[in-house]
Structures are given as C-alpha cells and as structure tokens.
Amino acid sequence: MEINLPKGTHDVILDEARAYEKIETLFKAVADLYGFSELRTPIIEATELFTRSVGDSSDIVRKEMYTFKDKGDRSITLRPELTAGVMRSIVNNKLFATQDLPIKVYYLGPAFRYERPQLGRYRQFNQFGVESVGITSPLSDAEVIMMGYAALKMLGFGHITLKINTLGDDESRKAYRVALKEYFGKHLDKMCPDCHERYESNPLRILDCKVPEDIEIVKKAPKISDYLTEAAQESFEFVLATLANFDIKYEVDESLVRGLDYYSHVVFEFHYTTEAGVSLGALGAGGHYDNLVSELGGPALSGVGLAFGIERIYGVLENDKLLQDVKEETDFYVMPLGDNALLDAYMIAQALRGAGYRTEVCFENKGFKTLFKRAEHKGSKYAVIIGDTEMQAEQVTLKNLKTQEQITVKYADLIDKADQLFAVEDDHDHH
Ligand code: AMP
C-alpha cells in the first residue's frame, strides 16, 4: 500500500534539493560576512516557551501549534518558529555573560504550523534567520534589514519591496491600545468571533484580521504613528534614514503589525512579485523586540531578528528562472567495458574519490551508448574507459566529454593527470 505525505508537507527532491542547498549556503555565507555565527536548537521545545514568547494572543499559539504530551506527561511543541528557541538558548547558556554584545547568531531548519496549506504555505517549512541581541541602537535594526536585503540581491532578485513600520515602545503601544479599544469597542458587534477575543487579549492583533468586513473597519482605525513617543519616533526615523543612506528603498506600511506578540519598534517584511504577477506572501520578515529575553528569565536585553522562508524563496526564484547551475555535476564517470573490467573500474573510481574527485562508476556491463548517456545525466566532465586492452596495459582511456579529445593514461599516473587537468581548469576559472 502506498502511503501519502501528511497534508501540508512536501519532499525536496534532487535538483530541487540542490537549489535549496544553494540558497541556504548563500544565506549562511552572507550572514557570516555580517558577523553572525550559527546556533542550532532542538525542533521540540517546552510548550510554555512559545506561549510566553510568541504570545497567547497570536494565531500561531492559539490555533497552529503541533502540541502533544510526551510519555513523561510533559507538554511539548514542534517549534512554530526558531527565534524563541534561540532566545531560550541564549538565556540558558548565559551567552550575554560570555560573549561580547550584540550576540549575533543565525539559524536554519524546519518549523511547523498547523495552517491551511496553500501556495507558499506549508505545515512544515524551513526558515533561515538571524538574531542580534544586546544592543539598543537602531543601527543594529538597520544592519539586520541590510543583511536580508543583501542576501536577496545576491540570490538574484532584481526588485524587492521592503515594507516597514514601527510598533513603538511599550509606552506608545499602551496609548495606542487605549485608542484601539475605544475605536473597536464601537464596532465590535459587527466583527468576527476571533476579533472579540483579540479585543480582550491584544487589540493590536485585530489589525491583522483577514475577514473582509473586518478589514473595512480596520481601515479606519487609529494609526500607531499618532501615538508614538518622541523616542520611538526618533528611533524609527533613524532606521529609515540609515536605509535611505544605503540606497535601500522601503515603503512605510502602517497596517503591518506582524503575527507574533514580541515585537516593538521597527517591524518589516520583504515581498516579491514574479513576472507573472504572483506573490507568495512575505519572503522574509522580522523586527525589533525589547521584552523577549527578560520574558524568558534573562536580563533586559533588546534585540532584532529576521526570518526567511526557504520554500517561498525557492518558489519565486524557480518561477522567474533566477536559479542556475543546479544540475548534478561529477568530475569523472568510470566505464567498465565487459564483466572483467568491473573490479578495476571500481578500484579506479575509489582512487579518484580518495583524491577528492566527484566520481560515479557503472556497476554493470553496459553498451557504450548507455554508458555515455549515463555520464551525460551525471554531468560528468571526463569519461574513464576500461576494457580488456586497457586492463592488460594497466591503463585507461580518458575522454574529455566536452572537447571529445582522448588520451591514454597509466593506472599509476591517473591521479597526477587528474590534478593536472583540474589545475588547468581552475586556472581558466580564475581569468
Ligand atoms: P514569520 O515567522 O511568520 O514571521 O515568518 C517568516 C517567514 O517564514 C515568512 O516570511 C515566510 O517566508 C515563512 N513562512 C511562514 N509561515 C510559513 C508557512 N506556513 N509555509 C511556508 N513558509 C512560511
């Protein structure tokens, strides 16, 4: 019986996996350029970690978590995002005491949300993200945005929309919350049941409501910009000025509040529309937080983070044919001609692999036509041909599959010859 994937999950297969690898490698390289180091946390965490950080009033915690009791009766959750785990780790390991501030880390791995699957939306998806913790300067906020922007440019995106907003400091949000309660209080009878709950737990969440009738009411709601303290306003303007200084275009979008409760000050999202006019939603998103570390039992350190969705990035890059060179490539394809040659062929392949050359070898006695087809499928640069005549002379025929030139090489000289050929190739690459 064939067994299907759980709804909302997907396999990443062959060329696609190579593309993921390429995207992830580039993200890591750019994060490294900007001084971030990797931090890996478990996929399972105590449920309380997310109710405390992502927040009781967020859709993620209310409806989307994969939560279960383990055999020891502990409530465990598959992480719906990776920031909370990173903060827990920073607190548990007291990194703020042993590392210079800001602590700058990146992460990569799967996250799980029980959402309605649709284009660009999965129940298991991969996030790459960074966190910079321990410095209050808006320069730190700007740096994370600039890193994200640089990574998207390096991946080949020609145009990106950066939407940005501020949620102000605690004081700004307190005043804004009062204004929202007053406004929505007058309209609540016409709004959805979720909004009734949000009205009590966190009226800011109402701004994120997707119900069409509610969106109309939200449009006329008070704006955060009218409730910012002077300090919050200044900090936001500093971030915007820094971005402008580095030629990063942005759109201030006052409807942007983000789905997680821990943000304050600047929040942002990166968007991209394909040539065919398709948008998969935000490619990446993040923001500044003030209370996250202290909420998890650490000192009062603020931070800023950003997370990209690998599936969405791959989806739009693939759509617009922005991904190149992800076909399989090997250096050598070793071809035994006849059953006698199988063992020698395998020995030669092992020697080439041992010397660091990507090598594939045929295990069967196949005709020339098939062997060359397979070499082509493997994206091989050279064919190493071994038949009875070659074996007797302890040599191989080495064929350049691009130029079709061929030479004979003694078994004993093969690695030296390979080094020579690939040194010449490397040399060409550099010019
Ligand atoms: P968030 O943690 O909600 O701020 O999401 C950060 C990024 O993760 C988004 O911009 C998406 O690219 C990606 N993402 C979030 N949820 C999903 C999902 N259900 N499926 C695929 N990607 C997602």
Short mmCIF file of C-alpha atoms and ligand atoms in Angstrom, two decimals:
data_model
loop_
_atom_site.label_atom_id
_atom_site.label_comp_id
_atom_site.label_asym_id
_atom_site.label_seq_id
_atom_site.Cartn_x
_atom_site.Cartn_y
_atom_site.Cartn_z
CA MET A 1 0.00 0.00 0.00
CA GLU A 2 1.30 3.42 -0.93
CA ILE A 3 1.45 5.89 1.93
CA ASN A 4 0.97 9.58 1.33
CA LEU A 5 2.68 12.60 2.84
CA PRO A 6 0.99 14.29 5.78
CA LYS A 7 -1.08 17.20 4.50
CA GLY A 8 0.90 20.41 4.11
CA THR A 9 4.32 18.74 3.94
CA HIS A 10 6.49 18.19 0.89
CA ASP A 11 9.56 16.30 -0.27
CA VAL A 12 12.53 18.20 -1.61
CA ILE A 13 13.86 16.12 -4.49
CA LEU A 14 17.17 16.01 -6.41
CA ASP A 15 17.57 19.26 -8.43
CA GLU A 16 15.22 20.98 -6.00
CA ALA A 17 17.33 19.83 -3.05
CA ARG A 18 20.39 21.17 -4.84
CA ALA A 19 18.63 24.51 -5.24
CA TYR A 20 17.71 24.57 -1.53
CA GLU A 21 21.32 23.80 -0.67
CA LYS A 22 22.45 26.67 -2.86
CA ILE A 23 20.00 29.11 -1.30
CA GLU A 24 20.91 28.00 2.23
CA THR A 25 24.64 28.15 1.54
CA LEU A 26 24.28 31.68 0.24
CA PHE A 27 22.27 32.78 3.28
CA LYS A 28 24.91 31.31 5.59
CA ALA A 29 27.71 32.98 3.64
CA VAL A 30 26.04 36.39 3.78
CA ALA A 31 25.26 36.01 7.50
CA ASP A 32 28.91 35.07 8.01
CA LEU A 33 30.01 38.20 6.11
CA TYR A 34 27.92 40.26 8.51
CA GLY A 35 29.44 38.60 11.58
CA PHE A 36 26.71 36.11 12.56
CA SER A 37 27.59 32.62 13.87
CA GLU A 38 25.39 29.53 13.74
CA LEU A 39 23.25 28.40 16.66
CA ARG A 40 21.27 25.13 16.50
CA THR A 41 18.37 24.44 18.82
CA PRO A 42 16.05 21.42 19.16
CA ILE A 43 12.97 21.04 16.99
CA ILE A 44 10.91 20.19 20.09
CA GLU A 45 10.64 22.65 22.97
CA ALA A 46 8.53 23.02 26.08
CA THR A 47 5.14 24.40 25.00
CA GLU A 48 5.43 27.19 27.54
CA LEU A 49 8.37 28.66 25.61
CA PHE A 50 6.03 29.65 22.79
CA THR A 51 3.05 30.73 24.89
CA ARG A 52 5.43 33.11 26.70
CA SER A 53 7.31 34.47 23.69
CA VAL A 54 5.22 34.20 20.53
CA GLY A 55 2.28 35.06 22.77
CA ASP A 56 -1.06 33.67 23.92
CA SER A 57 -2.98 36.06 21.71
CA SER A 58 -1.20 35.19 18.46
CA ASP A 59 -2.86 32.93 15.87
CA ILE A 60 0.26 30.75 15.95
CA VAL A 61 -0.18 29.85 19.62
CA ARG A 62 -3.97 29.84 19.62
CA LYS A 63 -4.54 27.64 16.57
CA GLU A 64 -1.43 26.49 14.77
CA MET A 65 0.91 24.66 17.11
CA TYR A 66 1.69 20.95 16.96
CA THR A 67 1.48 20.27 20.68
CA PHE A 68 1.49 16.86 22.36
CA LYS A 69 2.18 15.18 25.67
CA ASP A 70 5.32 13.04 25.70
CA LYS A 71 5.48 9.75 27.58
CA GLY A 72 6.57 11.64 30.69
CA ASP A 73 3.41 13.77 30.51
CA ARG A 74 5.29 16.94 29.54
CA SER A 75 3.67 19.34 27.09
CA ILE A 76 5.95 19.51 24.06
CA THR A 77 5.57 21.61 20.90
CA LEU A 78 7.20 21.33 17.48
CA ARG A 79 8.71 24.77 17.09
CA PRO A 80 6.47 27.09 15.01
CA GLU A 81 9.42 29.50 14.58
CA LEU A 82 13.05 29.49 15.69
CA THR A 83 13.54 32.81 17.49
CA ALA A 84 12.05 31.60 20.78
CA GLY A 85 14.43 28.61 20.95
CA VAL A 86 17.41 30.83 20.18
CA MET A 87 16.43 33.23 22.99
CA ARG A 88 15.93 30.31 25.39
CA SER A 89 19.39 29.06 24.46
CA ILE A 90 20.97 32.49 24.96
CA VAL A 91 19.39 32.64 28.43
CA ASN A 92 20.13 29.00 29.41
CA ASN A 93 23.75 29.28 28.30
CA LYS A 94 24.19 32.83 29.64
CA LEU A 95 25.72 33.91 26.34
CA PHE A 96 25.22 37.53 27.38
CA ALA A 97 27.83 36.94 30.11
CA THR A 98 30.43 35.17 27.99
CA GLN A 99 30.07 36.89 24.58
CA ASP A 100 30.54 40.49 23.54
CA LEU A 101 27.28 42.23 22.79
CA PRO A 102 25.49 42.10 20.50
CA ILE A 103 25.24 38.32 20.34
CA LYS A 104 24.84 37.70 16.64
CA VAL A 105 23.58 34.28 15.57
CA TYR A 106 21.95 32.67 12.55
CA TYR A 107 19.79 29.57 12.38
CA LEU A 108 18.41 27.25 9.74
CA GLY A 109 15.87 24.47 9.99
CA PRO A 110 12.28 23.30 9.86
CA ALA A 111 9.34 24.98 11.58
CA PHE A 112 5.80 23.60 11.97
CA ARG A 113 2.45 25.36 11.87
CA TYR A 114 -0.96 23.81 11.53
CA GLU A 115 -2.12 26.23 8.85
CA ARG A 116 -4.40 25.79 5.86
CA PRO A 117 -1.99 24.65 3.13
CA GLN A 118 -1.95 26.81 0.01
CA LEU A 119 0.56 28.29 -2.44
CA GLY A 120 3.66 29.20 -0.42
CA ARG A 121 2.12 27.95 2.82
CA TYR A 122 3.07 24.60 4.30
CA ARG A 123 2.68 22.86 7.65
CA GLN A 124 6.36 22.01 7.71
CA PHE A 125 8.63 24.62 6.14
CA ASN A 126 12.22 25.79 6.51
CA GLN A 127 13.40 29.06 7.92
CA PHE A 128 16.74 30.77 7.76
CA GLY A 129 17.08 33.64 10.19
CA VAL A 130 19.36 35.85 12.21
CA GLU A 131 19.14 37.43 15.66
CA SER A 132 21.23 40.27 17.01
CA VAL A 133 20.77 40.60 20.76
CA GLY A 134 22.03 43.02 23.36
CA ILE A 135 22.35 46.41 21.67
CA THR A 136 19.63 49.04 21.63
CA SER A 137 21.00 51.13 18.76
CA PRO A 138 18.67 51.39 15.77
CA LEU A 139 21.85 50.78 13.74
CA SER A 140 21.56 47.18 14.86
CA ASP A 141 17.99 47.08 13.48
CA ALA A 142 19.18 48.61 10.22
CA GLU A 143 22.04 46.13 9.95
CA VAL A 144 19.73 43.11 10.07
CA ILE A 145 17.48 44.63 7.40
CA MET A 146 20.50 45.43 5.23
CA MET A 147 21.82 41.89 5.61
CA GLY A 148 18.47 40.48 4.48
CA TYR A 149 18.36 42.86 1.56
CA ALA A 150 21.91 41.99 0.51
CA ALA A 151 21.15 38.27 0.65
CA LEU A 152 18.08 38.65 -1.58
CA LYS A 153 20.11 40.70 -4.08
CA MET A 154 22.83 38.07 -4.13
CA LEU A 155 20.25 35.37 -4.78
CA GLY A 156 19.38 37.22 -7.98
CA PHE A 157 16.23 39.16 -7.10
CA GLY A 158 16.07 42.29 -9.26
CA HIS A 159 13.35 44.07 -7.37
CA ILE A 160 12.24 43.59 -3.81
CA THR A 161 9.65 45.51 -1.84
CA LEU A 162 10.61 46.24 1.74
CA LYS A 163 7.56 47.09 3.84
CA ILE A 164 8.36 48.67 7.14
CA ASN A 165 6.51 50.02 10.15
CA THR A 166 7.06 50.79 13.81
CA LEU A 167 5.05 49.44 16.73
CA GLY A 168 6.68 51.98 19.05
CA ASP A 169 7.93 51.35 22.57
CA ASP A 170 5.83 49.99 25.46
CA GLU A 171 4.52 53.45 26.28
CA SER A 172 3.48 54.16 22.66
CA ARG A 173 1.67 50.85 22.43
CA LYS A 174 -0.10 51.41 25.74
CA ALA A 175 -1.56 54.67 24.45
CA TYR A 176 -2.34 53.10 21.08
CA ARG A 177 -4.07 50.14 22.73
CA VAL A 178 -6.40 52.52 24.59
CA ALA A 179 -7.25 54.28 21.33
CA LEU A 180 -7.87 50.97 19.54
CA LYS A 181 -10.10 49.69 22.32
CA GLU A 182 -12.14 52.84 22.16
CA TYR A 183 -12.50 52.63 18.37
CA PHE A 184 -13.13 48.88 18.05
CA GLY A 185 -15.46 48.96 21.06
CA LYS A 186 -17.88 50.89 18.86
CA HIS A 187 -17.73 48.33 16.02
CA LEU A 188 -17.27 45.06 17.89
CA ASP A 189 -20.85 43.82 17.40
CA LYS A 190 -20.22 43.67 13.62
CA MET A 191 -16.87 41.88 13.92
CA CYS A 192 -15.79 38.20 13.83
CA PRO A 193 -15.59 36.00 16.98
CA ASP A 194 -11.75 35.97 16.76
CA CYS A 195 -11.73 39.75 16.93
CA HIS A 196 -13.90 39.65 20.06
CA GLU A 197 -11.20 37.55 21.66
CA ARG A 198 -8.42 39.77 20.31
CA TYR A 199 -10.25 42.81 21.67
CA GLU A 200 -9.78 41.40 25.16
CA SER A 201 -6.31 39.85 24.83
CA ASN A 202 -4.48 42.13 22.40
CA PRO A 203 -6.43 44.66 20.30
CA LEU A 204 -3.37 45.19 18.05
CA ARG A 205 -4.00 41.71 16.67
CA ILE A 206 -7.30 42.93 15.21
CA LEU A 207 -5.27 44.91 12.65
CA ASP A 208 -4.16 41.54 11.21
CA CYS A 209 -7.71 40.18 10.76
CA LYS A 210 -8.33 38.68 7.30
CA VAL A 211 -12.17 38.76 7.38
CA PRO A 212 -13.28 41.14 4.56
CA GLU A 213 -15.94 43.01 6.60
CA ASP A 214 -13.46 43.48 9.44
CA ILE A 215 -10.78 44.77 7.06
CA GLU A 216 -13.13 47.65 6.17
CA ILE A 217 -13.48 48.55 9.85
CA VAL A 218 -9.72 48.18 10.40
CA LYS A 219 -9.00 50.62 7.57
CA LYS A 220 -10.48 53.50 9.55
CA ALA A 221 -8.85 52.52 12.85
CA PRO A 222 -6.44 54.91 14.61
CA LYS A 223 -2.84 54.79 13.34
CA ILE A 224 0.15 53.96 15.52
CA SER A 225 2.03 56.96 14.10
CA ASP A 226 -0.27 59.26 16.09
CA TYR A 227 0.65 57.58 19.38
CA LEU A 228 4.43 57.26 19.17
CA THR A 229 6.54 58.71 21.96
CA GLU A 230 9.25 61.09 20.82
CA ALA A 231 11.92 58.47 21.47
CA ALA A 232 10.08 55.81 19.43
CA GLN A 233 9.57 58.25 16.59
CA GLU A 234 13.25 59.20 16.61
CA SER A 235 14.41 55.61 16.64
CA PHE A 236 12.18 54.76 13.65
CA GLU A 237 13.37 57.78 11.70
CA PHE A 238 16.96 56.79 12.37
CA VAL A 239 16.37 53.32 10.88
CA LEU A 240 14.67 54.83 7.83
CA ALA A 241 17.45 57.38 7.34
CA THR A 242 20.09 54.65 7.58
CA LEU A 243 18.31 52.55 4.94
CA ALA A 244 17.99 55.59 2.66
CA ASN A 245 21.67 56.28 3.18
CA PHE A 246 22.49 52.85 1.80
CA ASP A 247 20.04 53.19 -1.12
CA ILE A 248 17.59 50.67 0.24
CA LYS A 249 14.08 51.53 -0.89
CA TYR A 250 11.24 50.95 1.55
CA GLU A 251 7.52 51.57 1.86
CA VAL A 252 6.16 52.57 5.25
CA ASP A 253 3.05 50.42 5.72
CA GLU A 254 1.06 51.28 8.82
CA SER A 255 -1.06 48.15 8.53
CA LEU A 256 1.99 45.96 9.16
CA VAL A 257 1.79 44.58 12.72
CA ARG A 258 3.18 41.02 12.27
CA GLY A 259 1.66 37.88 13.75
CA LEU A 260 3.91 37.45 16.78
CA ASP A 261 3.45 39.27 20.07
CA TYR A 262 7.05 40.00 20.95
CA TYR A 263 7.79 42.86 18.58
CA SER A 264 8.25 46.54 19.43
CA HIS A 265 9.75 49.40 17.42
CA VAL A 266 10.63 48.51 13.85
CA VAL A 267 8.92 45.61 12.02
CA PHE A 268 9.40 44.75 8.35
CA GLU A 269 8.66 42.31 5.55
CA PHE A 270 10.34 41.57 2.22
CA HIS A 271 7.98 40.95 -0.71
CA TYR A 272 8.50 39.96 -4.31
CA THR A 273 6.09 39.67 -7.23
CA THR A 274 7.01 37.26 -10.03
CA GLU A 275 6.96 38.28 -13.70
CA ALA A 276 3.57 36.57 -13.99
CA GLY A 277 2.27 38.74 -11.14
CA VAL A 278 2.26 36.04 -8.47
CA SER A 279 3.21 36.83 -4.88
CA LEU A 280 3.66 34.04 -2.33
CA GLY A 281 3.32 36.46 0.59
CA ALA A 282 6.30 37.71 2.54
CA LEU A 283 9.61 36.05 1.63
CA GLY A 284 11.02 37.09 4.94
CA ALA A 285 10.03 39.17 7.92
CA GLY A 286 11.24 40.37 11.25
CA GLY A 287 11.54 43.15 13.72
CA HIS A 288 12.87 44.55 16.95
CA TYR A 289 11.97 43.16 20.39
CA ASP A 290 12.53 44.58 23.87
CA ASN A 291 11.00 42.11 26.29
CA LEU A 292 11.68 38.72 24.80
CA VAL A 293 14.89 37.85 26.67
CA SER A 294 13.57 39.08 30.02
CA GLU A 295 10.26 37.27 29.45
CA LEU A 296 12.30 34.05 29.27
CA GLY A 297 14.14 34.73 32.50
CA GLY A 298 17.17 36.57 31.13
CA PRO A 299 18.31 40.17 31.61
CA ALA A 300 16.58 43.12 29.95
CA LEU A 301 18.26 42.91 26.56
CA SER A 302 16.64 44.06 23.37
CA GLY A 303 17.29 42.54 20.02
CA VAL A 304 16.32 42.35 16.39
CA GLY A 305 15.69 39.37 14.17
CA LEU A 306 14.70 38.33 10.69
CA ALA A 307 13.47 35.03 9.21
CA PHE A 308 13.23 33.97 5.58
CA GLY A 309 11.08 31.12 4.32
CA ILE A 310 13.19 28.86 2.12
CA GLU A 311 10.16 27.35 0.33
CA ARG A 312 8.89 30.76 -0.73
CA ILE A 313 12.32 31.98 -1.83
CA TYR A 314 12.79 28.80 -3.89
CA GLY A 315 9.26 29.09 -5.31
CA VAL A 316 9.68 32.58 -6.73
CA LEU A 317 13.30 32.10 -7.86
CA GLU A 318 12.23 28.97 -9.74
CA ASN A 319 9.22 30.73 -11.19
CA ASP A 320 11.27 33.52 -12.68
CA LYS A 321 14.12 31.21 -13.74
CA LEU A 322 16.59 33.01 -11.50
CA LEU A 323 18.27 29.79 -10.38
CA GLN A 324 21.10 28.46 -12.49
CA ASP A 325 23.66 25.67 -12.34
CA VAL A 326 21.85 23.33 -10.04
CA LYS A 327 22.14 20.29 -12.31
CA GLU A 328 24.10 17.36 -10.99
CA GLU A 329 27.82 17.53 -11.78
CA THR A 330 30.57 14.95 -11.50
CA ASP A 331 34.22 15.08 -12.48
CA PHE A 332 34.62 11.51 -13.75
CA TYR A 333 32.36 8.74 -14.98
CA VAL A 334 34.18 5.40 -14.92
CA MET A 335 33.05 2.96 -17.62
CA PRO A 336 33.88 -0.75 -17.43
CA LEU A 337 33.66 -2.49 -20.80
CA GLY A 338 32.78 -6.11 -20.13
CA ASP A 339 32.43 -8.00 -16.86
CA ASN A 340 36.21 -8.42 -16.46
CA ALA A 341 36.65 -4.70 -16.05
CA LEU A 342 34.10 -4.19 -13.25
CA LEU A 343 36.54 -4.58 -10.41
CA ASP A 344 39.31 -2.43 -11.89
CA ALA A 345 36.73 0.23 -12.72
CA TYR A 346 35.57 0.27 -9.13
CA MET A 347 39.15 0.42 -7.86
CA ILE A 348 39.90 3.40 -10.09
CA ALA A 349 36.72 5.16 -9.02
CA GLN A 350 37.67 4.71 -5.35
CA ALA A 351 41.16 6.13 -6.03
CA LEU A 352 39.66 9.20 -7.75
CA ARG A 353 37.19 9.72 -4.90
CA GLY A 354 40.01 9.34 -2.41
CA ALA A 355 41.83 12.14 -4.20
CA GLY A 356 38.78 14.39 -3.89
CA TYR A 357 37.19 14.00 -7.33
CA ARG A 358 33.44 13.55 -7.66
CA THR A 359 33.25 10.20 -9.39
CA GLU A 360 30.50 7.85 -10.48
CA VAL A 361 31.08 4.35 -11.74
CA CYS A 362 28.86 1.92 -13.62
CA PHE A 363 28.26 -1.39 -11.79
CA GLU A 364 27.00 -3.22 -14.83
CA ASN A 365 28.23 -4.40 -18.15
CA LYS A 366 26.52 -1.90 -20.48
CA GLY A 367 26.98 -0.80 -24.08
CA PHE A 368 28.85 2.37 -24.99
CA LYS A 369 25.70 4.24 -25.87
CA THR A 370 24.15 3.66 -22.45
CA LEU A 371 27.39 4.48 -20.65
CA PHE A 372 27.76 7.83 -22.39
CA LYS A 373 24.09 8.67 -21.77
CA ARG A 374 24.61 7.99 -18.07
CA ALA A 375 27.79 10.08 -17.98
CA GLU A 376 25.81 12.90 -19.53
CA HIS A 377 22.99 12.55 -16.98
CA LYS A 378 25.59 12.75 -14.22
CA GLY A 379 27.02 15.92 -15.75
CA SER A 380 30.47 14.33 -15.98
CA LYS A 381 33.45 16.23 -17.33
CA TYR A 382 35.51 13.16 -18.21
CA ALA A 383 34.87 9.53 -19.06
CA VAL A 384 37.36 6.95 -17.80
CA ILE A 385 37.10 3.91 -20.08
CA ILE A 386 38.47 0.49 -19.11
CA GLY A 387 38.21 -2.53 -21.40
CA ASP A 388 40.31 -5.70 -21.79
CA THR A 389 43.06 -3.99 -23.85
CA GLU A 390 43.35 -1.18 -21.34
CA MET A 391 43.47 -3.61 -18.42
CA GLN A 392 46.28 -5.62 -19.95
CA ALA A 393 48.36 -2.46 -20.34
CA GLU A 394 47.26 -1.20 -16.87
CA GLN A 395 45.96 1.98 -18.41
CA VAL A 396 42.67 3.78 -19.07
CA THR A 397 41.30 5.85 -21.90
CA LEU A 398 40.48 9.29 -20.60
CA LYS A 399 37.99 11.24 -22.67
CA ASN A 400 37.12 14.89 -22.26
CA LEU A 401 33.36 14.86 -22.78
CA LYS A 402 33.24 18.48 -23.86
CA THR A 403 36.03 18.52 -26.47
CA GLN A 404 35.84 14.75 -27.23
CA GLU A 405 39.67 14.65 -27.03
CA GLN A 406 41.01 11.39 -25.66
CA ILE A 407 44.31 10.17 -24.29
CA THR A 408 45.59 7.03 -22.58
CA VAL A 409 46.90 7.23 -19.02
CA LYS A 410 48.62 4.56 -16.91
CA TYR A 411 46.68 3.50 -13.80
CA ALA A 412 49.60 4.71 -11.70
CA ASP A 413 49.57 8.16 -13.32
CA LEU A 414 45.82 8.77 -13.25
CA ILE A 415 45.64 10.92 -10.11
CA ASP A 416 48.57 13.09 -11.24
CA LYS A 417 46.89 13.51 -14.61
CA ALA A 418 43.58 14.45 -12.93
CA ASP A 419 45.36 17.00 -10.75
CA GLN A 420 46.98 18.46 -13.83
CA LEU A 421 43.71 18.68 -15.81
CA PHE A 422 41.77 20.23 -12.94
CA ALA A 423 44.57 22.67 -12.09
CA VAL A 424 44.36 23.96 -15.67
CA GLU A 425 40.59 24.20 -15.34
CA ASP A 426 40.83 26.11 -12.06
CA ASP A 427 43.26 28.43 -13.74
CA HIS A 428 40.75 29.11 -16.52
CA ASP A 429 38.03 29.78 -13.97
CA HIS A 430 40.07 32.50 -12.39
CA HIS A 431 40.52 34.51 -15.58
P1 AMP B 1 7.07 34.57 10.47
O1 AMP B 1 7.83 33.70 11.44
O2 AMP B 1 5.59 34.32 10.48
O3 AMP B 1 7.45 35.99 10.57
O4 AMP B 1 7.51 34.08 9.02
C1 AMP B 1 8.78 34.35 8.49
C2 AMP B 1 8.85 33.78 7.09
O5 AMP B 1 8.68 32.37 7.15
C3 AMP B 1 7.72 34.24 6.18
O6 AMP B 1 8.06 35.44 5.57
C4 AMP B 1 7.64 33.11 5.19
O7 AMP B 1 8.61 33.26 4.17
C5 AMP B 1 7.98 31.91 6.02
N1 AMP B 1 6.76 31.21 6.44
C6 AMP B 1 5.96 31.46 7.49
N2 AMP B 1 4.95 30.58 7.57
C7 AMP B 1 5.09 29.74 6.52
C8 AMP B 1 4.37 28.61 6.03
N3 AMP B 1 3.27 28.15 6.66
N4 AMP B 1 4.83 27.99 4.91
C9 AMP B 1 5.92 28.43 4.28
N5 AMP B 1 6.64 29.48 4.69
C10 AMP B 1 6.24 30.14 5.78
#
